[in-house]
PDB file of C-alpha atoms in Angstrom:
ATOM      1  CA  UNK A   1     115.130   3.063 104.019  1.00  0.00           C
ATOM      2  CA  UNK A   2     114.399   4.464 100.589  1.00  0.00           C
ATOM      3  CA  UNK A   3     116.611   7.595 100.922  1.00  0.00           C
ATOM      4  CA  UNK A   4     119.941   7.314  99.079  1.00  0.00           C
ATOM      5  CA  UNK A   5     123.101   6.947 101.166  1.00  0.00           C
ATOM      6  CA  UNK A   6     125.515   9.836 100.733  1.00  0.00           C
ATOM      7  CA  UNK A   7     128.985   9.698 102.239  1.00  0.00           C
ATOM      8  CA  UNK A   8     129.488  13.306 102.847  1.00  0.00           C
ATOM      9  CA  UNK A   9     129.750  14.176 106.541  1.00  0.00           C
ATOM     10  CA  UNK A  10     128.763  10.619 107.507  1.00  0.00           C
ATOM     11  CA  UNK A  11     130.553   9.196 110.472  1.00  0.00           C
ATOM     12  CA  UNK A  12     131.347   5.423 110.479  1.00  0.00           C
ATOM     13  CA  UNK A  13     128.766   4.968 113.213  1.00  0.00           C
ATOM     14  CA  UNK A  14     126.019   6.568 111.052  1.00  0.00           C
ATOM     15  CA  UNK A  15     127.235   4.517 108.103  1.00  0.00           C
ATOM     16  CA  UNK A  16     126.959   1.338 110.114  1.00  0.00           C
ATOM     17  CA  UNK A  17     123.539   2.231 111.256  1.00  0.00           C
ATOM     18  CA  UNK A  18     122.360   3.054 107.638  1.00  0.00           C
ATOM     19  CA  UNK A  19     123.912  -0.074 106.289  1.00  0.00           C
ATOM     20  CA  UNK A  20     122.318  -2.170 109.134  1.00  0.00           C
ATOM     21  CA  UNK A  21     118.905  -0.849 108.116  1.00  0.00           C
ATOM     22  CA  UNK A  22     119.648  -1.803 104.475  1.00  0.00           C
ATOM     23  CA  UNK A  23     120.762  -5.157 105.692  1.00  0.00           C
ATOM     24  CA  UNK A  24     117.495  -5.718 107.700  1.00  0.00           C
ATOM     25  CA  UNK A  25     115.535  -4.933 104.530  1.00  0.00           C
ATOM     26  CA  UNK A  26     117.685  -7.255 102.392  1.00  0.00           C
ATOM     27  CA  UNK A  27     117.198 -10.038 104.951  1.00  0.00           C
ATOM     28  CA  UNK A  28     113.512  -9.358 105.182  1.00  0.00           C
ATOM     29  CA  UNK A  29     112.966  -9.550 101.471  1.00  0.00           C
ATOM     30  CA  UNK A  30     114.939 -12.765 101.273  1.00  0.00           C
ATOM     31  CA  UNK A  31     113.111 -14.465 104.056  1.00  0.00           C
ATOM     32  CA  UNK A  32     109.658 -13.376 102.740  1.00  0.00           C
ATOM     33  CA  UNK A  33     110.574 -15.146  99.428  1.00  0.00           C
ATOM     34  CA  UNK A  34     111.822 -18.278 101.349  1.00  0.00           C
ATOM     35  CA  UNK A  35     108.652 -18.441 103.327  1.00  0.00           C
ATOM     36  CA  UNK A  36     106.598 -17.986 100.255  1.00  0.00           C
ATOM     37  CA  UNK A  37     108.468 -20.982  98.533  1.00  0.00           C
ATOM     38  CA  UNK A  38     108.211 -23.077 101.718  1.00  0.00           C
ATOM     39  CA  UNK A  39     104.478 -22.534 102.064  1.00  0.00           C
ATOM     40  CA  UNK A  40     103.937 -23.336  98.402  1.00  0.00           C
ATOM     41  CA  UNK A  41     105.927 -26.543  98.458  1.00  0.00           C
ATOM     42  CA  UNK A  42     105.844 -27.805 102.066  1.00  0.00           C
ATOM     43  CA  UNK A  43     102.563 -26.794 103.703  1.00  0.00           C
ATOM     44  CA  UNK A  44     102.100 -28.008 107.158  1.00  0.00           C
ATOM     45  CA  UNK A  45     100.824 -26.657 110.506  1.00  0.00           C
ATOM     46  CA  UNK A  46     104.217 -27.292 112.042  1.00  0.00           C
ATOM     47  CA  UNK A  47     105.970 -25.216 109.446  1.00  0.00           C
ATOM     48  CA  UNK A  48     103.346 -22.471 109.966  1.00  0.00           C
ATOM     49  CA  UNK A  49     104.191 -22.317 113.673  1.00  0.00           C
ATOM     50  CA  UNK A  50     107.853 -21.878 112.976  1.00  0.00           C
ATOM     51  CA  UNK A  51     107.374 -19.276 110.263  1.00  0.00           C
ATOM     52  CA  UNK A  52     104.862 -17.232 112.256  1.00  0.00           C
ATOM     53  CA  UNK A  53     107.553 -15.842 114.545  1.00  0.00           C
ATOM     54  CA  UNK A  54     109.803 -15.039 111.650  1.00  0.00           C
ATOM     55  CA  UNK A  55     106.930 -13.340 109.715  1.00  0.00           C
ATOM     56  CA  UNK A  56     106.671 -10.831 112.555  1.00  0.00           C
ATOM     57  CA  UNK A  57     110.368 -10.090 112.237  1.00  0.00           C
ATOM     58  CA  UNK A  58     110.106  -9.636 108.453  1.00  0.00           C
ATOM     59  CA  UNK A  59     107.254  -7.144 108.919  1.00  0.00           C
ATOM     60  CA  UNK A  60     109.171  -5.056 111.596  1.00  0.00           C
ATOM     61  CA  UNK A  61     111.024  -2.145 110.224  1.00  0.00           C
ATOM     62  CA  UNK A  62     114.550  -1.635 111.344  1.00  0.00           C
ATOM     63  CA  UNK A  63     113.616   1.401 113.460  1.00  0.00           C
ATOM     64  CA  UNK A  64     111.114  -0.811 115.533  1.00  0.00           C
ATOM     65  CA  UNK A  65     113.589  -3.615 116.211  1.00  0.00           C
ATOM     66  CA  UNK A  66     114.955  -4.208 119.697  1.00  0.00           C
ATOM     67  CA  UNK A  67     118.478  -3.187 120.262  1.00  0.00           C
ATOM     68  CA  UNK A  68     119.419  -6.760 120.250  1.00  0.00           C
ATOM     69  CA  UNK A  69     117.861  -7.443 117.013  1.00  0.00           C
ATOM     70  CA  UNK A  70     119.547  -4.200 115.479  1.00  0.00           C
ATOM     71  CA  UNK A  71     122.918  -5.400 116.768  1.00  0.00           C
ATOM     72  CA  UNK A  72     122.455  -8.563 114.709  1.00  0.00           C
ATOM     73  CA  UNK A  73     122.034  -6.550 111.558  1.00  0.00           C
ATOM     74  CA  UNK A  74     125.055  -4.422 112.600  1.00  0.00           C
ATOM     75  CA  UNK A  75     127.031  -7.554 113.089  1.00  0.00           C
ATOM     76  CA  UNK A  76     126.347  -8.666 109.506  1.00  0.00           C
ATOM     77  CA  UNK A  77     127.548  -5.284 108.235  1.00  0.00           C
ATOM     78  CA  UNK A  78     130.654  -5.459 110.179  1.00  0.00           C
ATOM     79  CA  UNK A  79     131.645  -8.478 108.113  1.00  0.00           C
ATOM     80  CA  UNK A  80     132.259  -6.179 105.086  1.00  0.00           C
ATOM     81  CA  UNK A  81     132.498  -2.627 106.455  1.00  0.00           C
ATOM     82  CA  UNK A  82     136.263  -2.756 106.402  1.00  0.00           C
ATOM     83  CA  UNK A  83     136.110  -3.303 102.715  1.00  0.00           C
ATOM     84  CA  UNK A  84     133.999   0.048 102.325  1.00  0.00           C
ATOM     85  CA  UNK A  85     136.579   1.739 104.548  1.00  0.00           C
ATOM     86  CA  UNK A  86     139.433   0.601 102.471  1.00  0.00           C
ATOM     87  CA  UNK A  87     137.821   1.639  99.226  1.00  0.00           C
ATOM     88  CA  UNK A  88     136.876   4.941 100.612  1.00  0.00           C
ATOM     89  CA  UNK A  89     140.469   5.586 101.818  1.00  0.00           C
ATOM     90  CA  UNK A  90     141.901   4.549  98.342  1.00  0.00           C
ATOM     91  CA  UNK A  91     139.441   6.917  96.638  1.00  0.00           C
ATOM     92  CA  UNK A  92     140.468   9.701  98.920  1.00  0.00           C
ATOM     93  CA  UNK A  93     144.182   9.078  98.252  1.00  0.00           C
ATOM     94  CA  UNK A  94     143.447   9.318  94.445  1.00  0.00           C
ATOM     95  CA  UNK A  95     141.457  12.576  94.779  1.00  0.00           C
ATOM     96  CA  UNK A  96     143.661  14.206  97.336  1.00  0.00           C
ATOM     97  CA  UNK A  97     147.197  13.321  96.561  1.00  0.00           C
TER      98      UNK A  97
END
């Protein structure tokens, strides 16, 4: 996930997949922080049981997710992918009149 994203020769499907991988990392970082705060401020065995499942998800790399779990990250990316497409199209119109 640490490799920079370049747009040269990248299909929309490849872009979607790379952004979904980034989305999973973003979600994992956010959830890890939320879990830390919850554990510090609301310690309980009930909470631990709930967080345990999500801790496994946080620790799982995008490549290791099930197809259903990957699709969830792709769905999040699809919410803004059209903006990237619009911007890329506008840039191309400026560069290639």
